[in-house]
Amino acid sequence: MASYQIIDEPRAGRLSNYTVNPMWPLLSAMLGGPVFSWLWYLFNSFALNGPNRLKEILTIFVAFAAFIGVYQFGASFWNSGYFVDANVRYFYLFGITVQFVFSYILLVLQSDSFELYEHFNGHVASPVIGFVLAFVIGKPLQLFLVNLVWGG
């Protein structure tokens, strides 16, 4: 006999034991930058295996495109001489805002599925390894991507 499953309920998979609360990848964005955080959200999306997984993956791709677009736009303005020191700070603030908007969107997309997963006694992993990785490789990964975009 087939078991009953709610439509919004995440399906168990091989990676289910590595599911973390979506709040932790958001906090890792504050600790190690958004690039690592979005990669963690991507992994958590496959681990959670919720009904919004396709939306989450598309949001992550759009976030990476926006991240690269913002820095490419900044690089073109910098190379053409339109930026002065004060403008660079505002542009940097704009870039951070874009990064956190996408991180919060991903938090909202994964929260409902995670709450159902947790309610039905799904195993929730500790975020410690993710935080250590965010602290150690988060910023270097982001700087690598920015340097790739800026051609440095």
Short mmCIF file of N, CA and C in Angstrom, two decimals, residues 1 10 13 16-17 26 40-41 43 52-53 72 77 80 82-84 88-89 96 98 105 109 112 122 131 137 144-145:
data_model
loop_
_atom_site.label_atom_id
_atom_site.label_comp_id
_atom_site.label_asym_id
_atom_site.label_seq_id
_atom_site.Cartn_x
_atom_site.Cartn_y
_atom_site.Cartn_z
N MET A 1 0.84 -1.18 0.00
CA MET A 1 0.00 0.00 0.00
C MET A 1 0.89 1.24 0.00
N PRO A 10 8.43 17.57 1.53
CA PRO A 10 9.64 17.14 0.82
C PRO A 10 9.74 15.62 0.79
N GLY A 13 15.39 11.59 0.30
CA GLY A 13 16.37 11.21 -0.72
C GLY A 13 17.68 10.82 -0.06
N SER A 16 19.12 13.56 2.31
CA SER A 16 18.23 14.09 3.34
C SER A 16 18.89 14.26 4.70
N ASN A 17 19.88 13.44 5.00
CA ASN A 17 20.55 13.56 6.30
C ASN A 17 21.40 14.82 6.41
N LEU A 26 21.73 31.53 5.12
CA LEU A 26 21.59 32.99 5.12
C LEU A 26 22.63 33.62 6.04
N TRP A 40 25.56 26.70 -0.88
CA TRP A 40 24.99 25.93 0.23
C TRP A 40 23.48 25.79 0.05
N TYR A 41 22.81 26.87 -0.36
CA TYR A 41 21.38 26.79 -0.65
C TYR A 41 21.10 25.77 -1.75
N PHE A 43 22.92 23.08 -2.50
CA PHE A 43 23.07 21.75 -1.90
C PHE A 43 21.88 21.43 -1.01
N ASN A 52 9.61 23.18 -4.26
CA ASN A 52 10.10 24.43 -4.83
C ASN A 52 11.53 24.32 -5.36
N ARG A 53 12.04 23.12 -5.50
CA ARG A 53 13.44 22.95 -5.86
C ARG A 53 13.78 23.63 -7.19
N GLN A 72 30.16 43.43 -13.22
CA GLN A 72 30.56 43.77 -14.59
C GLN A 72 30.19 45.22 -14.90
N PHE A 77 32.07 50.89 -15.47
CA PHE A 77 32.08 52.27 -15.00
C PHE A 77 33.45 52.66 -14.46
N SER A 80 35.87 53.23 -17.36
CA SER A 80 35.60 54.44 -18.14
C SER A 80 35.83 55.72 -17.35
N TYR A 82 34.09 56.90 -14.63
CA TYR A 82 32.92 57.56 -14.06
C TYR A 82 32.86 57.50 -12.54
N PHE A 83 33.56 56.56 -11.95
CA PHE A 83 33.52 56.41 -10.50
C PHE A 83 34.54 57.33 -9.84
N VAL A 84 34.10 57.97 -8.77
CA VAL A 84 35.02 58.62 -7.84
C VAL A 84 34.91 57.83 -6.54
N VAL A 88 32.06 54.70 -5.41
CA VAL A 88 32.43 53.29 -5.26
C VAL A 88 31.79 52.72 -4.00
N ARG A 89 31.76 53.49 -2.94
CA ARG A 89 31.13 53.01 -1.69
C ARG A 89 29.64 52.76 -1.88
N ILE A 96 25.91 44.71 -2.24
CA ILE A 96 25.56 43.94 -1.04
C ILE A 96 24.04 43.79 -0.93
N VAL A 98 21.81 43.74 -3.36
CA VAL A 98 21.37 42.75 -4.35
C VAL A 98 21.66 41.33 -3.85
N ILE A 105 15.31 35.74 -0.51
CA ILE A 105 14.34 35.03 -1.37
C ILE A 105 14.53 33.53 -1.24
N LEU A 109 11.88 30.69 0.08
CA LEU A 109 11.50 29.55 -0.75
C LEU A 109 11.72 28.21 -0.04
N ASP A 112 9.20 26.94 4.00
CA ASP A 112 7.97 26.14 4.13
C ASP A 112 8.26 24.65 4.03
N GLY A 122 12.03 14.81 10.16
CA GLY A 122 13.18 14.67 9.26
C GLY A 122 14.46 15.01 10.01
N PHE A 131 29.47 26.45 8.40
CA PHE A 131 30.02 27.71 8.89
C PHE A 131 31.54 27.75 8.81
N ILE A 137 36.59 29.39 3.20
CA ILE A 137 36.67 29.55 1.75
C ILE A 137 35.63 30.51 1.17
N PHE A 144 37.61 35.40 -5.88
CA PHE A 144 37.99 34.72 -7.12
C PHE A 144 36.99 35.02 -8.22
N LEU A 145 35.69 34.93 -7.90
CA LEU A 145 34.66 35.18 -8.89
C LEU A 145 34.66 36.64 -9.33
#
